Amino acid sequence: MDLAYLRAHPEHLPTFLTHQRIRETPVSGGDICAASRLTLDDGHSVFAKTWPEGSGRSLPEGFFAAEAAGLRWLREAGAVAVPEVVVALPELLALDWVEPGEPTPEAAERFGRELAGLHRAGAPAFGAEWAGFIGALPQDNTPDDGPWSRWFAERRLVPYLRRSVDGGALTGAEAGLVEEVVDRIGEFGGDEPPARVHGDLWPGNVLWGADDRAWLVDPAAHGGHRETDLAQLALFGGAPHLDRILAAYAEAWPPADGWRERVPLHQLHLMLVHTALFGGAYRDAVVRTARSALAGLVRATVDG
C-alpha cells in the first residue's frame, strides 16, 4: 500500500493493519487514543489514531468524524499548519505525518502570527456544524449566535461542572466557586464575534515540526473566543517561547483590553473537563482557577 492507494481506498486501511501488511510503530498519542506511525511501501508515513483495545470504554459515536471535521475546518483557513486528513473512518483516523523538531523563537513568532490569522478567519456562530468532543467527552457544538459570555457559561462551563459534581470530583463548596463565576460571567467583558478556534490548545496539542513550524493537532475546533486558545497555551507549564508567541500574535491582532485578567476564566473550561474526565486529582486546579478568575474580575473592576 502506497500513499496514492491509501488516498483512493481509505476503507482498506483497517484490513491492511489487521493482516500486518503495513509497518506500524507505536508513538505517543495522548491520554485517550492509541497512536502509531504507519510506514507505507513508497516510504511515506502517516500518523494513525485508534480507540485503545481493552480500555474498558466504548468508542463514542462520531468521535473520529468530529476530529476530522475540525482539522479540515482549521486547515481551510489557510493560516496555520494543520496536518491533512488522509483517512477518516468510524474506527480510526490517519493524518499526514509531521516530522518532529525543536521549538525555536522564530517558529514561535511565526505561530503567533499564524494563530491570529486562523482566529481572523472567523466562524458563522459559536459552536460548529458537527457534534463535538473534548477528550473523550461530548461537547455541545449546537450553533449559537451568542453573546459569547452566555454561550461559554452554558455550553463550556456548566456541563462539565455537573459531570464533575456527579462523579464526585468536586464538592458542593468547590462547585459553588465555579457557580459564582458562571453567575457573574457577564461582568468579565471581552465579548467578541466568534473566532475560528482550536478549542483544546494546551501545549501538548502544538507539534513543533522539523520544518520550523508549529502544527495544530487534536483539536476540539469550533467557533469560540480567540482568548480561549491564548489562555490554554499557558496551561501546564506553558508552550515553549510563549512570550514570543503572544507578542507576535498581539502585533498581528491585539487582544481586547483586560484579556490577561480573563485568562483564568478561559482556562476554567479545560480544568473542569479534567475533573470530569480524570476525577479529583484536578480538584485543586479547578479551585485555584476559579478563584483566580474572580480575583481578576475584582482587579478589572478596581482598575476600571
mmCIF file of C-alpha atoms in Angstrom:
data_model
loop_
_atom_site.group_PDB
_atom_site.id
_atom_site.type_symbol
_atom_site.label_atom_id
_atom_site.label_comp_id
_atom_site.label_asym_id
_atom_site.label_seq_id
_atom_site.Cartn_x
_atom_site.Cartn_y
_atom_site.Cartn_z
ATOM 1 C CA MET A 1 0.000 0.000 0.000
ATOM 2 C CA ASP A 2 1.391 3.391 -1.011
ATOM 3 C CA LEU A 3 0.027 6.855 -0.279
ATOM 4 C CA ALA A 4 -1.827 7.128 -3.604
ATOM 5 C CA TYR A 5 -3.574 3.789 -2.982
ATOM 6 C CA LEU A 6 -4.425 4.802 0.576
ATOM 7 C CA ARG A 7 -5.987 8.071 -0.570
ATOM 8 C CA ALA A 8 -8.016 6.216 -3.197
ATOM 9 C CA HIS A 9 -9.067 3.354 -0.891
ATOM 10 C CA PRO A 10 -9.042 4.619 2.714
ATOM 11 C CA GLU A 11 -11.553 1.961 3.735
ATOM 12 C CA HIS A 12 -8.887 -0.719 3.176
ATOM 13 C CA LEU A 13 -6.557 0.557 5.895
ATOM 14 C CA PRO A 14 -8.065 -1.481 8.783
ATOM 15 C CA THR A 15 -7.679 -4.693 6.781
ATOM 16 C CA PHE A 16 -4.040 -3.973 5.985
ATOM 17 C CA LEU A 17 -3.393 -3.258 9.662
ATOM 18 C CA THR A 18 -5.176 -6.407 10.807
ATOM 19 C CA HIS A 19 -3.063 -8.546 8.494
ATOM 20 C CA GLN A 20 0.135 -6.660 9.364
ATOM 21 C CA ARG A 21 0.696 -5.531 5.796
ATOM 22 C CA ILE A 22 1.945 -2.116 6.947
ATOM 23 C CA ARG A 23 4.870 -1.419 9.252
ATOM 24 C CA GLU A 24 3.379 0.030 12.422
ATOM 25 C CA THR A 25 5.431 1.779 15.109
ATOM 26 C CA PRO A 26 3.738 2.929 18.343
ATOM 27 C CA VAL A 27 4.174 6.620 19.163
ATOM 28 C CA SER A 28 2.986 8.904 21.912
ATOM 29 C CA GLY A 29 -0.614 9.867 21.278
ATOM 30 C CA GLY A 30 -2.026 11.365 24.447
ATOM 31 C CA ASP A 31 -4.317 10.027 27.161
ATOM 32 C CA ILE A 32 -7.324 8.978 25.079
ATOM 33 C CA CYS A 33 -6.252 7.125 21.913
ATOM 34 C CA ALA A 34 -3.619 4.656 20.810
ATOM 35 C CA ALA A 35 -1.313 6.176 18.208
ATOM 36 C CA SER A 36 1.171 4.821 15.713
ATOM 37 C CA ARG A 37 3.331 5.731 12.750
ATOM 38 C CA LEU A 38 2.454 3.762 9.636
ATOM 39 C CA THR A 39 5.216 3.446 7.054
ATOM 40 C CA LEU A 40 3.863 2.771 3.554
ATOM 41 C CA ASP A 41 5.519 0.933 0.680
ATOM 42 C CA ASP A 42 6.553 4.166 -1.052
ATOM 43 C CA GLY A 43 8.327 5.440 2.069
ATOM 44 C CA HIS A 44 5.614 7.872 3.097
ATOM 45 C CA SER A 45 4.396 7.817 6.678
ATOM 46 C CA VAL A 46 1.039 8.658 8.213
ATOM 47 C CA PHE A 47 0.002 9.166 11.812
ATOM 48 C CA ALA A 48 -2.865 6.887 12.848
ATOM 49 C CA LYS A 49 -5.149 7.067 15.876
ATOM 50 C CA THR A 50 -7.395 4.273 17.067
ATOM 51 C CA TRP A 51 -9.538 3.639 20.110
ATOM 52 C CA PRO A 52 -7.433 1.547 22.512
ATOM 53 C CA GLU A 53 -8.428 -2.081 22.900
ATOM 54 C CA GLY A 54 -9.037 -3.201 26.444
ATOM 55 C CA SER A 55 -9.658 0.352 27.669
ATOM 56 C CA GLY A 56 -12.997 -0.637 29.141
ATOM 57 C CA ARG A 57 -14.604 2.294 27.327
ATOM 58 C CA SER A 58 -16.658 2.076 24.160
ATOM 59 C CA LEU A 59 -15.812 4.281 21.213
ATOM 60 C CA PRO A 60 -18.231 7.247 21.219
ATOM 61 C CA GLU A 61 -20.225 7.512 18.028
ATOM 62 C CA GLY A 62 -18.813 10.172 15.725
ATOM 63 C CA PHE A 63 -15.595 10.584 17.739
ATOM 64 C CA PHE A 64 -13.102 10.438 14.871
ATOM 65 C CA ALA A 65 -15.513 12.148 12.457
ATOM 66 C CA ALA A 66 -15.609 15.158 14.772
ATOM 67 C CA GLU A 67 -11.821 15.424 14.897
ATOM 68 C CA ALA A 68 -11.560 15.063 11.129
ATOM 69 C CA ALA A 69 -14.171 17.782 10.584
ATOM 70 C CA GLY A 70 -12.329 20.094 12.966
ATOM 71 C CA LEU A 71 -8.954 19.501 11.327
ATOM 72 C CA ARG A 72 -10.362 20.158 7.871
ATOM 73 C CA TRP A 73 -12.114 23.328 9.035
ATOM 74 C CA LEU A 74 -8.968 24.697 10.636
ATOM 75 C CA ARG A 75 -6.934 23.762 7.569
ATOM 76 C CA GLU A 76 -9.406 25.509 5.247
ATOM 77 C CA ALA A 77 -8.456 28.842 6.782
ATOM 78 C CA GLY A 78 -5.017 28.518 5.164
ATOM 79 C CA ALA A 79 -3.483 30.356 8.085
ATOM 80 C CA VAL A 80 -1.684 27.860 10.304
ATOM 81 C CA ALA A 81 -0.092 24.455 9.764
ATOM 82 C CA VAL A 82 -2.631 21.630 10.217
ATOM 83 C CA PRO A 83 -1.998 18.017 9.101
ATOM 84 C CA GLU A 84 -4.112 16.836 6.195
ATOM 85 C CA VAL A 85 -6.693 14.153 6.928
ATOM 86 C CA VAL A 86 -5.778 11.090 4.838
ATOM 87 C CA VAL A 87 -8.260 8.574 6.280
ATOM 88 C CA ALA A 88 -11.331 9.242 8.403
ATOM 89 C CA LEU A 89 -13.250 6.110 9.332
ATOM 90 C CA PRO A 90 -15.537 5.448 12.302
ATOM 91 C CA GLU A 91 -12.829 3.361 13.984
ATOM 92 C CA LEU A 92 -9.664 5.287 13.097
ATOM 93 C CA LEU A 93 -8.125 8.491 11.822
ATOM 94 C CA ALA A 94 -4.945 8.836 9.757
ATOM 95 C CA LEU A 95 -3.144 12.119 9.075
ATOM 96 C CA ASP A 96 -0.106 13.266 7.184
ATOM 97 C CA TRP A 97 2.986 12.545 9.253
ATOM 98 C CA VAL A 98 4.708 15.629 10.695
ATOM 99 C CA GLU A 99 8.380 15.067 11.384
ATOM 100 C CA PRO A 100 9.044 16.350 14.923
ATOM 101 C CA GLY A 101 11.557 19.121 15.510
ATOM 102 C CA GLU A 102 12.567 21.537 18.237
ATOM 103 C CA PRO A 103 10.687 24.728 19.123
ATOM 104 C CA THR A 104 12.594 27.851 18.156
ATOM 105 C CA PRO A 105 11.899 31.534 18.842
ATOM 106 C CA GLU A 106 11.418 32.069 15.103
ATOM 107 C CA ALA A 107 8.886 29.263 14.845
ATOM 108 C CA ALA A 108 7.080 30.623 17.903
ATOM 109 C CA GLU A 109 6.778 34.077 16.377
ATOM 110 C CA ARG A 110 5.515 32.652 13.116
ATOM 111 C CA PHE A 111 2.996 30.573 15.038
ATOM 112 C CA GLY A 112 1.740 33.662 16.866
ATOM 113 C CA ARG A 113 1.094 35.453 13.588
ATOM 114 C CA GLU A 114 -0.487 32.396 12.022
ATOM 115 C CA LEU A 115 -2.738 31.788 15.030
ATOM 116 C CA ALA A 116 -4.032 35.348 14.704
ATOM 117 C CA GLY A 117 -4.784 34.615 11.057
ATOM 118 C CA LEU A 118 -6.679 31.465 11.990
ATOM 119 C CA HIS A 119 -8.790 33.357 14.504
ATOM 120 C CA ARG A 120 -9.499 36.124 11.987
ATOM 121 C CA ALA A 121 -10.973 33.537 9.617
ATOM 122 C CA GLY A 122 -13.970 33.572 11.929
ATOM 123 C CA ALA A 123 -16.966 31.291 12.253
ATOM 124 C CA PRO A 124 -20.655 31.697 11.380
ATOM 125 C CA ALA A 125 -21.692 31.133 15.011
ATOM 126 C CA PHE A 126 -20.439 29.901 18.341
ATOM 127 C CA GLY A 127 -20.228 26.127 18.173
ATOM 128 C CA ALA A 128 -19.954 24.202 14.918
ATOM 129 C CA GLU A 129 -21.887 22.256 12.303
ATOM 130 C CA TRP A 130 -20.699 18.906 13.708
ATOM 131 C CA ALA A 131 -21.123 17.232 17.074
ATOM 132 C CA GLY A 132 -18.127 17.974 19.280
ATOM 133 C CA PHE A 133 -15.837 16.157 21.673
ATOM 134 C CA ILE A 134 -13.287 17.385 24.190
ATOM 135 C CA GLY A 135 -11.063 14.471 25.079
ATOM 136 C CA ALA A 136 -13.456 11.524 25.258
ATOM 137 C CA LEU A 137 -16.368 13.655 26.461
ATOM 138 C CA PRO A 138 -19.128 15.046 24.257
ATOM 139 C CA GLN A 139 -19.081 18.816 23.782
ATOM 140 C CA ASP A 140 -22.230 20.650 22.718
ATOM 141 C CA ASN A 141 -21.491 22.400 19.424
ATOM 142 C CA THR A 142 -25.057 23.448 18.637
ATOM 143 C CA PRO A 143 -24.612 26.720 16.688
ATOM 144 C CA ASP A 144 -25.483 29.735 18.803
ATOM 145 C CA ASP A 145 -25.467 33.456 17.999
ATOM 146 C CA GLY A 146 -24.266 34.336 21.489
ATOM 147 C CA PRO A 147 -23.346 36.567 23.175
ATOM 148 C CA TRP A 148 -20.143 34.677 23.898
ATOM 149 C CA SER A 149 -20.339 35.044 27.684
ATOM 150 C CA ARG A 150 -23.734 33.333 27.952
ATOM 151 C CA TRP A 151 -22.778 30.653 25.447
ATOM 152 C CA PHE A 152 -19.478 29.928 27.241
ATOM 153 C CA ALA A 153 -21.202 29.572 30.600
ATOM 154 C CA GLU A 154 -23.998 27.355 29.272
ATOM 155 C CA ARG A 155 -22.038 25.175 26.839
ATOM 156 C CA ARG A 156 -18.460 25.104 28.160
ATOM 157 C CA LEU A 157 -18.619 25.521 31.942
ATOM 158 C CA VAL A 158 -21.907 24.229 33.347
ATOM 159 C CA PRO A 159 -21.970 20.796 31.594
ATOM 160 C CA TYR A 160 -18.515 19.831 32.891
ATOM 161 C CA LEU A 161 -19.212 21.275 36.309
ATOM 162 C CA ARG A 162 -22.248 18.991 36.523
ATOM 163 C CA ARG A 163 -20.239 15.973 35.377
ATOM 164 C CA SER A 164 -17.529 16.762 37.917
ATOM 165 C CA VAL A 165 -20.007 17.042 40.783
ATOM 166 C CA ASP A 166 -21.943 13.940 39.741
ATOM 167 C CA GLY A 167 -18.677 11.997 39.521
ATOM 168 C CA GLY A 168 -17.592 13.091 42.992
ATOM 169 C CA ALA A 169 -14.601 15.113 41.770
ATOM 170 C CA LEU A 170 -15.942 18.389 43.200
ATOM 171 C CA THR A 171 -17.810 19.028 46.437
ATOM 172 C CA GLY A 172 -20.626 21.483 46.891
ATOM 173 C CA ALA A 173 -18.335 24.206 48.218
ATOM 174 C CA GLU A 174 -15.913 23.798 45.323
ATOM 175 C CA ALA A 175 -18.750 23.799 42.833
ATOM 176 C CA GLY A 176 -20.021 26.983 44.452
ATOM 177 C CA LEU A 177 -16.888 28.837 43.383
ATOM 178 C CA VAL A 178 -17.451 27.830 39.774
ATOM 179 C CA GLU A 179 -21.118 28.730 40.037
ATOM 180 C CA GLU A 180 -20.123 32.217 41.182
ATOM 181 C CA VAL A 181 -18.012 32.571 38.040
ATOM 182 C CA VAL A 182 -20.980 31.405 35.958
ATOM 183 C CA ASP A 183 -23.371 33.789 37.705
ATOM 184 C CA ARG A 184 -21.016 36.727 37.078
ATOM 185 C CA ILE A 185 -19.984 35.757 33.561
ATOM 186 C CA GLY A 186 -21.477 38.928 32.094
ATOM 187 C CA GLU A 187 -19.194 41.098 34.238
ATOM 188 C CA PHE A 188 -15.939 39.845 32.716
ATOM 189 C CA GLY A 189 -16.369 41.719 29.459
ATOM 190 C CA GLY A 190 -14.387 40.933 26.347
ATOM 191 C CA ASP A 191 -17.317 39.626 24.308
ATOM 192 C CA GLU A 192 -16.381 39.298 20.630
ATOM 193 C CA PRO A 193 -17.851 37.718 17.495
ATOM 194 C CA PRO A 194 -16.955 34.043 17.057
ATOM 195 C CA ALA A 195 -13.368 33.272 16.020
ATOM 196 C CA ARG A 196 -12.173 30.055 14.393
ATOM 197 C CA VAL A 197 -10.512 28.360 17.372
ATOM 198 C CA HIS A 198 -8.683 25.114 18.046
ATOM 199 C CA GLY A 199 -10.572 24.749 21.318
ATOM 200 C CA ASP A 200 -8.150 22.434 23.166
ATOM 201 C CA LEU A 201 -4.904 24.335 22.658
ATOM 202 C CA TRP A 202 -2.900 23.247 25.687
ATOM 203 C CA PRO A 203 0.831 22.997 24.844
ATOM 204 C CA GLY A 204 0.685 19.256 24.149
ATOM 205 C CA ASN A 205 -1.525 19.910 21.125
ATOM 206 C CA VAL A 206 1.082 22.081 19.426
ATOM 207 C CA LEU A 207 3.504 19.892 17.459
ATOM 208 C CA TRP A 208 6.815 21.586 16.686
ATOM 209 C CA GLY A 209 7.928 20.293 13.312
ATOM 210 C CA ALA A 210 11.305 19.783 11.715
ATOM 211 C CA ASP A 211 10.185 22.350 9.114
ATOM 212 C CA ASP A 212 10.443 25.032 11.842
ATOM 213 C CA ARG A 213 6.677 25.450 12.045
ATOM 214 C CA ALA A 214 4.161 24.805 14.794
ATOM 215 C CA TRP A 215 1.401 22.383 13.764
ATOM 216 C CA LEU A 216 -2.022 22.170 15.381
ATOM 217 C CA VAL A 217 -3.231 18.674 16.306
ATOM 218 C CA ASP A 218 -6.029 17.072 18.362
ATOM 219 C CA PRO A 219 -8.493 19.963 18.046
ATOM 220 C CA ALA A 220 -11.894 20.450 19.590
ATOM 221 C CA ALA A 221 -12.453 23.045 16.872
ATOM 222 C CA HIS A 222 -15.447 25.364 16.875
ATOM 223 C CA GLY A 223 -16.478 28.983 16.729
ATOM 224 C CA GLY A 224 -15.423 30.418 20.075
ATOM 225 C CA HIS A 225 -13.430 33.202 21.685
ATOM 226 C CA ARG A 226 -9.868 33.695 20.499
ATOM 227 C CA GLU A 227 -8.761 34.411 24.077
ATOM 228 C CA THR A 228 -9.592 30.783 24.924
ATOM 229 C CA ASP A 229 -6.830 29.487 22.653
ATOM 230 C CA LEU A 230 -4.375 32.062 24.031
ATOM 231 C CA ALA A 231 -5.238 31.187 27.634
ATOM 232 C CA GLN A 232 -4.929 27.440 27.061
ATOM 233 C CA LEU A 233 -1.420 27.860 25.637
ATOM 234 C CA ALA A 234 -0.331 28.971 29.112
ATOM 235 C CA LEU A 235 -1.550 25.800 30.867
ATOM 236 C CA PHE A 236 0.636 23.022 32.290
ATOM 237 C CA GLY A 237 3.863 24.992 32.207
ATOM 238 C CA GLY A 238 3.081 26.940 29.059
ATOM 239 C CA ALA A 239 4.082 26.483 25.437
ATOM 240 C CA PRO A 240 7.767 26.961 24.600
ATOM 241 C CA HIS A 241 8.597 30.607 23.881
ATOM 242 C CA LEU A 242 5.092 31.605 24.941
ATOM 243 C CA ASP A 243 6.145 35.236 25.316
ATOM 244 C CA ARG A 244 7.265 35.281 21.674
ATOM 245 C CA ILE A 245 4.028 33.642 20.540
ATOM 246 C CA LEU A 246 1.883 36.187 22.367
ATOM 247 C CA ALA A 247 3.973 39.175 21.274
ATOM 248 C CA ALA A 248 3.768 38.166 17.619
ATOM 249 C CA TYR A 249 0.048 37.491 17.979
ATOM 250 C CA ALA A 250 -0.505 40.927 19.508
ATOM 251 C CA GLU A 251 1.362 42.592 16.646
ATOM 252 C CA ALA A 252 -0.911 40.853 14.137
ATOM 253 C CA TRP A 253 -4.178 41.283 16.069
ATOM 254 C CA PRO A 254 -4.057 42.828 19.567
ATOM 255 C CA PRO A 255 -6.331 41.125 22.101
ATOM 256 C CA ALA A 256 -9.000 43.272 23.722
ATOM 257 C CA ASP A 257 -8.237 45.313 26.829
ATOM 258 C CA GLY A 258 -8.276 43.267 30.024
ATOM 259 C CA TRP A 259 -7.565 39.949 28.308
ATOM 260 C CA ARG A 260 -4.873 38.960 30.806
ATOM 261 C CA GLU A 261 -7.362 39.237 33.691
ATOM 262 C CA ARG A 262 -9.668 36.909 31.752
ATOM 263 C CA VAL A 263 -7.067 34.168 31.246
ATOM 264 C CA PRO A 264 -8.249 32.072 34.252
ATOM 265 C CA LEU A 265 -11.859 32.382 33.071
ATOM 266 C CA HIS A 266 -10.955 30.847 29.731
ATOM 267 C CA GLN A 267 -8.771 28.181 31.374
ATOM 268 C CA LEU A 268 -11.599 27.090 33.652
ATOM 269 C CA HIS A 269 -13.221 25.141 30.842
ATOM 270 C CA LEU A 270 -10.296 22.723 30.438
ATOM 271 C CA MET A 271 -9.827 22.412 34.189
ATOM 272 C CA LEU A 272 -13.454 21.302 34.524
ATOM 273 C CA VAL A 273 -13.006 18.885 31.627
ATOM 274 C CA HIS A 274 -10.108 17.366 33.572
ATOM 275 C CA THR A 275 -12.141 16.844 36.751
ATOM 276 C CA ALA A 276 -14.970 15.409 34.642
ATOM 277 C CA LEU A 277 -12.574 13.010 32.880
ATOM 278 C CA PHE A 278 -9.956 12.187 35.492
ATOM 279 C CA GLY A 279 -11.586 12.918 38.833
ATOM 280 C CA GLY A 280 -10.414 14.609 41.998
ATOM 281 C CA ALA A 281 -6.740 14.789 41.029
ATOM 282 C CA TYR A 282 -7.566 18.109 39.336
ATOM 283 C CA ARG A 283 -9.835 19.421 42.101
ATOM 284 C CA ASP A 284 -7.275 21.920 43.426
ATOM 285 C CA ALA A 285 -6.590 23.177 39.914
ATOM 286 C CA VAL A 286 -10.280 23.951 39.400
ATOM 287 C CA VAL A 287 -10.446 25.775 42.727
ATOM 288 C CA ARG A 288 -7.302 27.833 42.000
ATOM 289 C CA THR A 289 -8.513 28.719 38.530
ATOM 290 C CA ALA A 290 -11.983 29.772 39.688
ATOM 291 C CA ARG A 291 -10.514 31.890 42.467
ATOM 292 C CA SER A 292 -8.062 33.483 40.040
ATOM 293 C CA ALA A 293 -10.901 34.279 37.651
ATOM 294 C CA LEU A 294 -12.874 36.005 40.400
ATOM 295 C CA ALA A 295 -9.772 37.862 41.601
ATOM 296 C CA GLY A 296 -9.159 39.068 38.047
ATOM 297 C CA LEU A 297 -12.709 40.331 37.927
ATOM 298 C CA VAL A 298 -12.114 42.322 41.112
ATOM 299 C CA ARG A 299 -8.882 43.795 39.703
ATOM 300 C CA ALA A 300 -10.599 44.744 36.472
ATOM 301 C CA THR A 301 -13.387 46.444 38.435
ATOM 302 C CA VAL A 302 -10.922 48.403 40.582
ATOM 303 C CA ASP A 303 -8.796 49.411 37.591
ATOM 304 C CA GLY A 304 -11.866 50.424 35.663
#
